[in-house]
mmCIF file of N, CA, C and O in Angstrom:
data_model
loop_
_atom_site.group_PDB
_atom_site.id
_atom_site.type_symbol
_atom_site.label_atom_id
_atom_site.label_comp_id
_atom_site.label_asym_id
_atom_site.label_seq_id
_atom_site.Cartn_x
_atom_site.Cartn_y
_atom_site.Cartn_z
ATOM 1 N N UNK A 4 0.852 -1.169 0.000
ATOM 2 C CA UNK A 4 0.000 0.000 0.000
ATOM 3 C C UNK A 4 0.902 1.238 0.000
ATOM 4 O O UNK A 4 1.938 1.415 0.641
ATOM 5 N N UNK A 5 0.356 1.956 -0.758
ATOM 6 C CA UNK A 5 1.270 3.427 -0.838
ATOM 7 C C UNK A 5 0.978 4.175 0.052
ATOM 8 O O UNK A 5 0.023 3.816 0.740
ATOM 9 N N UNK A 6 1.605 5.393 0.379
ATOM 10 C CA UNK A 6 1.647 6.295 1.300
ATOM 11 C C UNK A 6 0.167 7.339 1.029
ATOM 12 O O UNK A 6 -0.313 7.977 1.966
ATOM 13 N N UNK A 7 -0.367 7.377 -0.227
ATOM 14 C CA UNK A 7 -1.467 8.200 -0.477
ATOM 15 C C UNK A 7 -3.264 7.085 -0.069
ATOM 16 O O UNK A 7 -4.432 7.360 0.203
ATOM 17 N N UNK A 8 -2.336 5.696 -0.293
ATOM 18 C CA UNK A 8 -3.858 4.590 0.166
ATOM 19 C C UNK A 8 -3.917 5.139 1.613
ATOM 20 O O UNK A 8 -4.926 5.704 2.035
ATOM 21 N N UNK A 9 -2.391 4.885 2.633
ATOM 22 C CA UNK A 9 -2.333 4.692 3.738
ATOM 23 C C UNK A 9 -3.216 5.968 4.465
ATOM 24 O O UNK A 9 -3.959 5.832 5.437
ATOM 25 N N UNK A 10 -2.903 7.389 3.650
ATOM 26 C CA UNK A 10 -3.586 8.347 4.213
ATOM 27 C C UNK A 10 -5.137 8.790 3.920
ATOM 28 O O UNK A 10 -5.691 9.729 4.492
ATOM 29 N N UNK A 11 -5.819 7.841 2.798
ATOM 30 C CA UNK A 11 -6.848 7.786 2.316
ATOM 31 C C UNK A 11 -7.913 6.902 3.269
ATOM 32 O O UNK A 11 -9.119 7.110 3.400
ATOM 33 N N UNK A 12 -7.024 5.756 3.953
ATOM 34 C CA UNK A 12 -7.509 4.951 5.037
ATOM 35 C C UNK A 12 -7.897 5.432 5.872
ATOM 36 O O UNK A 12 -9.086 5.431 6.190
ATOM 37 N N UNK A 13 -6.528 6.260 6.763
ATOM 38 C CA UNK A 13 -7.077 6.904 7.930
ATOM 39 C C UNK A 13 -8.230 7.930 7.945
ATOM 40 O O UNK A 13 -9.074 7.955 8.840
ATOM 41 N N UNK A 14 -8.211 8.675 7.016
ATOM 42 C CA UNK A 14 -9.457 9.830 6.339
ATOM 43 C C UNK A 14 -10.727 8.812 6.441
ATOM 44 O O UNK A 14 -11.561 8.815 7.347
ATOM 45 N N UNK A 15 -10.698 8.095 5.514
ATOM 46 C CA UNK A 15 -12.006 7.103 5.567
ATOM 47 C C UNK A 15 -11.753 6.464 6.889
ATOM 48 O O UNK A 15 -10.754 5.847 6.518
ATOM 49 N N UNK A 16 -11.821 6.280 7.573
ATOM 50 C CA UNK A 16 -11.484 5.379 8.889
ATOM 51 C C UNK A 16 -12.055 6.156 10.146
ATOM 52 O O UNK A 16 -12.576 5.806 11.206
ATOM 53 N N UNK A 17 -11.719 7.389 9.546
ATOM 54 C CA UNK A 17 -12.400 8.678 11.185
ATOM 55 C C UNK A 17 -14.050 9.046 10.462
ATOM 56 O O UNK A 17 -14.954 9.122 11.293
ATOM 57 N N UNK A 18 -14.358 9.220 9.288
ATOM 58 C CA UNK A 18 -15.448 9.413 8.620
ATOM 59 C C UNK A 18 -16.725 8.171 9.269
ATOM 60 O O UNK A 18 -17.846 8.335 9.748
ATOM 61 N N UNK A 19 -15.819 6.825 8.969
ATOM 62 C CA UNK A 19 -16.234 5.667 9.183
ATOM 63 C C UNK A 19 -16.615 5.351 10.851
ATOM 64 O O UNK A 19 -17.686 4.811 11.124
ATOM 65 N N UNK A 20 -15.924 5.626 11.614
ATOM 66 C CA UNK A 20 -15.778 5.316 12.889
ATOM 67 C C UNK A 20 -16.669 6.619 13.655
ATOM 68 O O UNK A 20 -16.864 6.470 14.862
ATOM 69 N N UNK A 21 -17.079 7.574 13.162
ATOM 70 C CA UNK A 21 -17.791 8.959 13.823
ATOM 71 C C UNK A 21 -19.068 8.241 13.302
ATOM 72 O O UNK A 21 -19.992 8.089 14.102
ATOM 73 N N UNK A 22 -19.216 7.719 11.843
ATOM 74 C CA UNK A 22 -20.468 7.328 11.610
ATOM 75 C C UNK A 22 -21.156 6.062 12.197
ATOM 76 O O UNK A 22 -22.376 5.904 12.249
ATOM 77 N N UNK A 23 -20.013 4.993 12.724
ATOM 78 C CA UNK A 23 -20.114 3.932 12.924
ATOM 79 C C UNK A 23 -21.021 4.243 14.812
ATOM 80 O O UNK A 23 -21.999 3.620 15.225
ATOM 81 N N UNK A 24 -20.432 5.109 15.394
ATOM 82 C CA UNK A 24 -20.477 5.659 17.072
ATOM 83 C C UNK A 24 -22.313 6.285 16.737
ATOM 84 O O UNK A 24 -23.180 6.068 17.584
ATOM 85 N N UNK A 25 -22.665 7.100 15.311
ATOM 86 C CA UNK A 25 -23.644 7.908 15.629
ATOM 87 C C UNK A 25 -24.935 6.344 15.575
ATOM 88 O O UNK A 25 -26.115 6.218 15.902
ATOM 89 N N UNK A 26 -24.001 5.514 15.047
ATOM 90 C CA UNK A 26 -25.618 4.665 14.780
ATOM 91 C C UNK A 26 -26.077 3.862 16.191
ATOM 92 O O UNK A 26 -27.227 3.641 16.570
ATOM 93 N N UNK A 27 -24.625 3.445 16.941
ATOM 94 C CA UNK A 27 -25.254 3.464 18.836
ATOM 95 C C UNK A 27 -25.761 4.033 19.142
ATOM 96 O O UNK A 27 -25.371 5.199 19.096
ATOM 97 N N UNK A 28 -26.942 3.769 19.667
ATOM 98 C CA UNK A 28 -27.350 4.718 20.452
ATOM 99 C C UNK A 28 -27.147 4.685 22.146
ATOM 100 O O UNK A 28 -26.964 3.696 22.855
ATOM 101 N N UNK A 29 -27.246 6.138 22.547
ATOM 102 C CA UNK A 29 -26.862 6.153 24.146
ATOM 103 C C UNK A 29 -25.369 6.503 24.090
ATOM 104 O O UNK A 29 -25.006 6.520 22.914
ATOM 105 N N UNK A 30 -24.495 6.755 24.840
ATOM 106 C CA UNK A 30 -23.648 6.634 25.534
ATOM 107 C C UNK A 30 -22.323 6.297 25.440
ATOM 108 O O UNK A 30 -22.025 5.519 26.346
ATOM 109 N N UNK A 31 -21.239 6.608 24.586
ATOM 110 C CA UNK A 31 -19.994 5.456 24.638
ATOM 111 C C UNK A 31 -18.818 5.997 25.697
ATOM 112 O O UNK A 31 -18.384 7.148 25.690
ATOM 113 N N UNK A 32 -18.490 5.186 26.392
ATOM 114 C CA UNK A 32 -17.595 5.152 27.361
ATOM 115 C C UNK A 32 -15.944 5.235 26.209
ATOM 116 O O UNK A 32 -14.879 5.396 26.804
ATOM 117 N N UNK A 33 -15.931 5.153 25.164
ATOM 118 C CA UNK A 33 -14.617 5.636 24.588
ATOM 119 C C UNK A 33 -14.105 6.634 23.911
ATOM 120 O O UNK A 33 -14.974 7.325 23.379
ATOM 121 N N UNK A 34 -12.824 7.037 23.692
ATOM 122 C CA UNK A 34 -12.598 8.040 23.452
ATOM 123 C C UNK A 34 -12.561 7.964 21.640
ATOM 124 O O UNK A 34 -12.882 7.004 20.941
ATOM 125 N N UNK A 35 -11.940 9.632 21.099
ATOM 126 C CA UNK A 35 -12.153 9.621 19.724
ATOM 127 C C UNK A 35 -11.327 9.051 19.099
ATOM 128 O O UNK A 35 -11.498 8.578 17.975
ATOM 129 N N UNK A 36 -9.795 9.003 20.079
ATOM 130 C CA UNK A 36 -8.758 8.161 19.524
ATOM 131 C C UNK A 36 -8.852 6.640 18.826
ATOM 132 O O UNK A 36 -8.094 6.101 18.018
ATOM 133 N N UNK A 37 -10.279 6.088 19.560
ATOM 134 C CA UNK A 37 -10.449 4.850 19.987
ATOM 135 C C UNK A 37 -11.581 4.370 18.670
ATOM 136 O O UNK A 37 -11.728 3.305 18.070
ATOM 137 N N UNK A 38 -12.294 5.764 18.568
ATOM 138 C CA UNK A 38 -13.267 5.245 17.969
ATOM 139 C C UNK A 38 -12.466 5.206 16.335
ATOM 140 O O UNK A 38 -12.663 4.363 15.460
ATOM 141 N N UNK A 39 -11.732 6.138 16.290
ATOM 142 C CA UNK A 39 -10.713 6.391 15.504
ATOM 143 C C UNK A 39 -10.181 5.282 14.823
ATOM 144 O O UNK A 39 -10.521 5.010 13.672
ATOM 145 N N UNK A 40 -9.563 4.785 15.313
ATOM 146 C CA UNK A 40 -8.973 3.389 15.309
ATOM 147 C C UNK A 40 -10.264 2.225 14.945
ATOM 148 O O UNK A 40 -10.297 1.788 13.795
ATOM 149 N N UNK A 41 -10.971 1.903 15.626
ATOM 150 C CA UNK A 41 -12.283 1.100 15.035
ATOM 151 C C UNK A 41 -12.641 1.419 13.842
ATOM 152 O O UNK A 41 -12.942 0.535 13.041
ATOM 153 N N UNK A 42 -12.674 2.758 13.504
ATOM 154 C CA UNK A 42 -13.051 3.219 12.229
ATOM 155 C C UNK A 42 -11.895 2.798 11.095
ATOM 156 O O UNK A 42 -12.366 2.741 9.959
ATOM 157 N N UNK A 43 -10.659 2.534 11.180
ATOM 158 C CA UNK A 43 -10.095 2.559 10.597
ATOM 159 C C UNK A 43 -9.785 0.452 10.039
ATOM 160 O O UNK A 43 -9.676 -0.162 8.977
ATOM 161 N N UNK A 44 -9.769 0.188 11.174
ATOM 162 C CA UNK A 44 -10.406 -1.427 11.137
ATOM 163 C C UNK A 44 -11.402 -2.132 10.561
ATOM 164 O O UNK A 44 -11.501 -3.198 9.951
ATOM 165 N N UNK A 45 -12.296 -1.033 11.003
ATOM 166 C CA UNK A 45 -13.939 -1.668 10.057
ATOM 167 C C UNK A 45 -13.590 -1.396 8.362
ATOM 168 O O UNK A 45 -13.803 -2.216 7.469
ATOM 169 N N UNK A 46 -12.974 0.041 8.179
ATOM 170 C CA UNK A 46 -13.299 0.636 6.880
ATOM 171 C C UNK A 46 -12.215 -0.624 5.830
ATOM 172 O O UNK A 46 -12.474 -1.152 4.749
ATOM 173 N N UNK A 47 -11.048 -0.744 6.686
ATOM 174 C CA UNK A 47 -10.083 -2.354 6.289
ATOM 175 C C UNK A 47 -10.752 -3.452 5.822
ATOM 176 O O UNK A 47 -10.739 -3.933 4.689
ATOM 177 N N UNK A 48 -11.263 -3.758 6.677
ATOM 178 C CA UNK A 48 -12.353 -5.086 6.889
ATOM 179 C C UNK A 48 -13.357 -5.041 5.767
ATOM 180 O O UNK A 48 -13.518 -5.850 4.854
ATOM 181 N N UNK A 49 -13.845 -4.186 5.968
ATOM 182 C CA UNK A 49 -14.996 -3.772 5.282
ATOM 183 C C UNK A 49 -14.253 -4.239 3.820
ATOM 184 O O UNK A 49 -14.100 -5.429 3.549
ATOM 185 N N UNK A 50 -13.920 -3.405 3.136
ATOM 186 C CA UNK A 50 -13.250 -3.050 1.921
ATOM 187 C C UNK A 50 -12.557 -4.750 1.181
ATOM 188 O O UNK A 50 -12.148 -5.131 0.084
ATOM 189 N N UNK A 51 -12.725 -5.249 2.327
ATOM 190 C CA UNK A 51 -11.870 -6.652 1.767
ATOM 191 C C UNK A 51 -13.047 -7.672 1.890
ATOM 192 O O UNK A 51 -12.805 -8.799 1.457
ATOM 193 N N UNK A 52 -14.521 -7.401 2.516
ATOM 194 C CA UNK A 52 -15.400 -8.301 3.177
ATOM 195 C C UNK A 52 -16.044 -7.658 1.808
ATOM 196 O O UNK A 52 -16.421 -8.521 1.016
ATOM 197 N N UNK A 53 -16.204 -6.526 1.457
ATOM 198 C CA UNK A 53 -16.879 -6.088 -0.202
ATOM 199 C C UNK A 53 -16.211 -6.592 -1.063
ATOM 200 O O UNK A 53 -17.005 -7.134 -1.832
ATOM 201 N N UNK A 54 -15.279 -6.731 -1.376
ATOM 202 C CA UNK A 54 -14.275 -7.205 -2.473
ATOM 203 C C UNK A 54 -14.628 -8.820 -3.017
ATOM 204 O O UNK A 54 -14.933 -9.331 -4.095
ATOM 205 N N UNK A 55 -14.352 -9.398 -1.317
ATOM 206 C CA UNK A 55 -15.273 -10.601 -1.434
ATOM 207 C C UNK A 55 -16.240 -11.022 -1.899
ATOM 208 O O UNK A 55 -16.347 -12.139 -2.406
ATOM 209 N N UNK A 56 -17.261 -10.038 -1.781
ATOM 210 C CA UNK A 56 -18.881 -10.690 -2.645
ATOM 211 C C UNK A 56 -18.984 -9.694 -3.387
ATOM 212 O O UNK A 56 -20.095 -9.184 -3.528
ATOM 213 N N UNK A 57 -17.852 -9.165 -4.049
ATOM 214 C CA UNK A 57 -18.221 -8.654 -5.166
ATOM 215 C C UNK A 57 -18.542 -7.448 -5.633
ATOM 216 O O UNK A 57 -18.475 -7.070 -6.803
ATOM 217 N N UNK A 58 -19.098 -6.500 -4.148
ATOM 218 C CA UNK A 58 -19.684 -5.517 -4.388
ATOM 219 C C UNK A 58 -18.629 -4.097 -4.201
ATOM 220 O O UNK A 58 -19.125 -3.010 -3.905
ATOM 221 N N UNK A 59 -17.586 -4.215 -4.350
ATOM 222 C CA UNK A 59 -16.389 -2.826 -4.041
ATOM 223 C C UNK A 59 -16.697 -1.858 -5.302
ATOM 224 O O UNK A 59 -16.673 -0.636 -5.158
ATOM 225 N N UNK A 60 -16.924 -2.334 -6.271
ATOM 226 C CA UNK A 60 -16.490 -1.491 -7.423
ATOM 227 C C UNK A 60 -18.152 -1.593 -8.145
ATOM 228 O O UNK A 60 -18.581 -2.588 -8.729
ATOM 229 N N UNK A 61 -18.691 -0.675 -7.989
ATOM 230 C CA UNK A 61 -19.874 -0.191 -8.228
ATOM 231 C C UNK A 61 -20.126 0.973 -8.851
ATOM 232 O O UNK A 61 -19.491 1.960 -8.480
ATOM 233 N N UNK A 62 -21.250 1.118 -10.088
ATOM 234 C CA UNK A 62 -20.967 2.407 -10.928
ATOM 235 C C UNK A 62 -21.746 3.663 -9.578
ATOM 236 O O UNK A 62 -22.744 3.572 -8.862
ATOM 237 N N UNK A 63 -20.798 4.630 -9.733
ATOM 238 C CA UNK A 63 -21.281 5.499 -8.477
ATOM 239 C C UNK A 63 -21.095 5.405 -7.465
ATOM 240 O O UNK A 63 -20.095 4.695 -7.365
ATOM 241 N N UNK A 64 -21.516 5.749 -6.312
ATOM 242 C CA UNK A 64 -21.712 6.050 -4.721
ATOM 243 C C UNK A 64 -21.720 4.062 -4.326
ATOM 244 O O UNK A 64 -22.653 3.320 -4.635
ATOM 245 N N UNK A 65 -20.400 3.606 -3.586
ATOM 246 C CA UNK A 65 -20.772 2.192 -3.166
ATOM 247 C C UNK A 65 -21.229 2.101 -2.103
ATOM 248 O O UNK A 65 -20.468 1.906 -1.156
ATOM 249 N N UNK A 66 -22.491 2.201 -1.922
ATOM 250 C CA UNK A 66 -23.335 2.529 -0.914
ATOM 251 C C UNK A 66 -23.384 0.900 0.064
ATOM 252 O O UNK A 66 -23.781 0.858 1.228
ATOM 253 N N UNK A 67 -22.804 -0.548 -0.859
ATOM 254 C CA UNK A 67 -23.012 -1.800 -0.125
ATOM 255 C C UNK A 67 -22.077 -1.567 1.094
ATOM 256 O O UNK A 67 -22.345 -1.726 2.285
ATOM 257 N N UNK A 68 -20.579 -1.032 0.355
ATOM 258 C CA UNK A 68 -19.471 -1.436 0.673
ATOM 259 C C UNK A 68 -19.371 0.046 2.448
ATOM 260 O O UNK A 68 -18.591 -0.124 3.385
ATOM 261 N N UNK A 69 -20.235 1.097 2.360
ATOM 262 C CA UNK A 69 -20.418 2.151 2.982
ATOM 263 C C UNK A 69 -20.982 1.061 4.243
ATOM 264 O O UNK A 69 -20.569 0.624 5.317
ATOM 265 N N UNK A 70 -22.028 0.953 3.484
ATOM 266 C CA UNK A 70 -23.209 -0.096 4.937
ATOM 267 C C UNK A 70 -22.554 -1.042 5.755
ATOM 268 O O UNK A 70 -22.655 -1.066 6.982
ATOM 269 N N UNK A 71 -21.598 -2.152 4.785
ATOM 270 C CA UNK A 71 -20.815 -2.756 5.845
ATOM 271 C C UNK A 71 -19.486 -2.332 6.611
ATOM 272 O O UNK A 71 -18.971 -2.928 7.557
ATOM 273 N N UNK A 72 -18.954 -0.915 5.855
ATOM 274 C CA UNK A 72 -18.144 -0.744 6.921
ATOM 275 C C UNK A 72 -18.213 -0.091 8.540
ATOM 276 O O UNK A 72 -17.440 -0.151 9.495
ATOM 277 N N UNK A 73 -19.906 0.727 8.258
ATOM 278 C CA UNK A 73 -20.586 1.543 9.218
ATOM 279 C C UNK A 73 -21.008 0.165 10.188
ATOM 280 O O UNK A 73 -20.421 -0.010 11.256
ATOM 281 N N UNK A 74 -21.614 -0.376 9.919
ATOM 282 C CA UNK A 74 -21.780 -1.697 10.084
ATOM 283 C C UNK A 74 -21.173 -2.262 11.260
ATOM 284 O O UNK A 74 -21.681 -2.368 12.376
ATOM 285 N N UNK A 75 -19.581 -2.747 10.730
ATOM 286 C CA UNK A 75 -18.767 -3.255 11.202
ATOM 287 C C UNK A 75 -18.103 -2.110 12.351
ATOM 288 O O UNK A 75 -17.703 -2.528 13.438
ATOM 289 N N UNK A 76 -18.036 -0.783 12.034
ATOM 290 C CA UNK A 76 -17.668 0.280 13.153
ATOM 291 C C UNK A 76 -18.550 -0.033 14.058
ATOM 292 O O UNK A 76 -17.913 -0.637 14.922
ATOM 293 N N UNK A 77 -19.787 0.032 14.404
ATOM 294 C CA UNK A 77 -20.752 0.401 15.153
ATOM 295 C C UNK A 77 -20.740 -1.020 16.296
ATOM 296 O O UNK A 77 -20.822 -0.934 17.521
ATOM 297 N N UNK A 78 -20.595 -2.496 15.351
ATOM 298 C CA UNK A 78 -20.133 -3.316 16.003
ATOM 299 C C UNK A 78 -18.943 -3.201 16.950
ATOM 300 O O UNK A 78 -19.114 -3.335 18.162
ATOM 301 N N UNK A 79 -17.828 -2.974 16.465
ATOM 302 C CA UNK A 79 -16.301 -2.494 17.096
ATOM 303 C C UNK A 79 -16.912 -1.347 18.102
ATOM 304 O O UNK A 79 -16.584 -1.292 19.287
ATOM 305 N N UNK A 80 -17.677 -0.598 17.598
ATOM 306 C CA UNK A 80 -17.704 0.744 18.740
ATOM 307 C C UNK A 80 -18.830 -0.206 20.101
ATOM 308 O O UNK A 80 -18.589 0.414 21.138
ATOM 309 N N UNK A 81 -19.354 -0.792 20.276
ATOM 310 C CA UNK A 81 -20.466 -1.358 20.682
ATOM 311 C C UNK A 81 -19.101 -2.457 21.729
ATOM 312 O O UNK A 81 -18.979 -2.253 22.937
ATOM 313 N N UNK A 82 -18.296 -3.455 21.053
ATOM 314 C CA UNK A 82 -17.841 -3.974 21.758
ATOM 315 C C UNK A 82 -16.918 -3.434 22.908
ATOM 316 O O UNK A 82 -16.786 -3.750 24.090
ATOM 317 N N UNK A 83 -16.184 -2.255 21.892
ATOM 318 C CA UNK A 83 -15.355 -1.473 22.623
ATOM 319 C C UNK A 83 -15.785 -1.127 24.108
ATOM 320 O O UNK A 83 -15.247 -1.441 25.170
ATOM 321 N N UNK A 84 -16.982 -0.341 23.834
ATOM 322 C CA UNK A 84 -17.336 0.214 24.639
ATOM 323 C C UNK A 84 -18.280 -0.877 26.144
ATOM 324 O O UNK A 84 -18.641 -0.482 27.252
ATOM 325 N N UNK A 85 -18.374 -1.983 25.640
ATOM 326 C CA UNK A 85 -18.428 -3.124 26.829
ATOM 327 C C UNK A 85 -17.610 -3.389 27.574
ATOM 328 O O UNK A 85 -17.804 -3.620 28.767
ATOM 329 N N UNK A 86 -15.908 -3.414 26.662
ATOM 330 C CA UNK A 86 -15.035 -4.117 27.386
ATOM 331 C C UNK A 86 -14.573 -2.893 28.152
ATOM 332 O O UNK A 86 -13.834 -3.205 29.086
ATOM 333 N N UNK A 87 -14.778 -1.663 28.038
ATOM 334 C CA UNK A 87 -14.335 -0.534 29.234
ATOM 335 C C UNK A 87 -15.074 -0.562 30.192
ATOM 336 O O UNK A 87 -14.552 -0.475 31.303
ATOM 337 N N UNK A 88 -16.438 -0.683 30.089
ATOM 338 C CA UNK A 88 -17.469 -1.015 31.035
ATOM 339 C C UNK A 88 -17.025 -1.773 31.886
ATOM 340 O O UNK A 88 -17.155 -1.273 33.003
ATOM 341 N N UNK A 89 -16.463 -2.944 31.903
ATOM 342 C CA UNK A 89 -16.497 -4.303 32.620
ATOM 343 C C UNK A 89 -15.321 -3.404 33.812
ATOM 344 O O UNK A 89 -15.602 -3.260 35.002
ATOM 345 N N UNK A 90 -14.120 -2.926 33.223
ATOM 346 C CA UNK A 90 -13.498 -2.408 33.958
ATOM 347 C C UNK A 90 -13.556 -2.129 35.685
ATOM 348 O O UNK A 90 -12.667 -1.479 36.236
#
């Protein structure tokens, strides 16, 4: 991965991970650094879990490949925010 993917990730990754936090509802016990990071995991994940069935490269707006990475944040933000709880 080049240095312009790598910074295209993190961009999509905080986009991903702010959107992934708004679809919890209530409360998250983590920080933005954190959600940050989830976002940047899911939008990974994501991107390779679309690729998989096919749906990455879509004429226009890839609205599949959007859903599962929000998806997959909201999951990550959801667990995250359990395992600080337990604390």
């Amino acid at each position: 991965m080049e240095i312009d993917g790598i910074i295209s990730a993190i961009f999509i990754g905080i986009i991903i991970g702010v959107l992934g936090r708004l679809v919890v509802p209530g409360r998250q016990r983590i920080g933005l650094l954190w959600t940050i990071a989830v976002g940047i995991v899911a939008a990974l994940i994501g991107s390779a879990l679309a690729t998989g069935i096919g749906v990455d490269d879509t004429k226009g707006v890839d609205w599949i490949e959007w859903l599962i990475q929000i998806g997959l944040a909201a999951v990550g933000v959801v667990a995250l925010d359990r395992s600080k709880g337990r604390r």
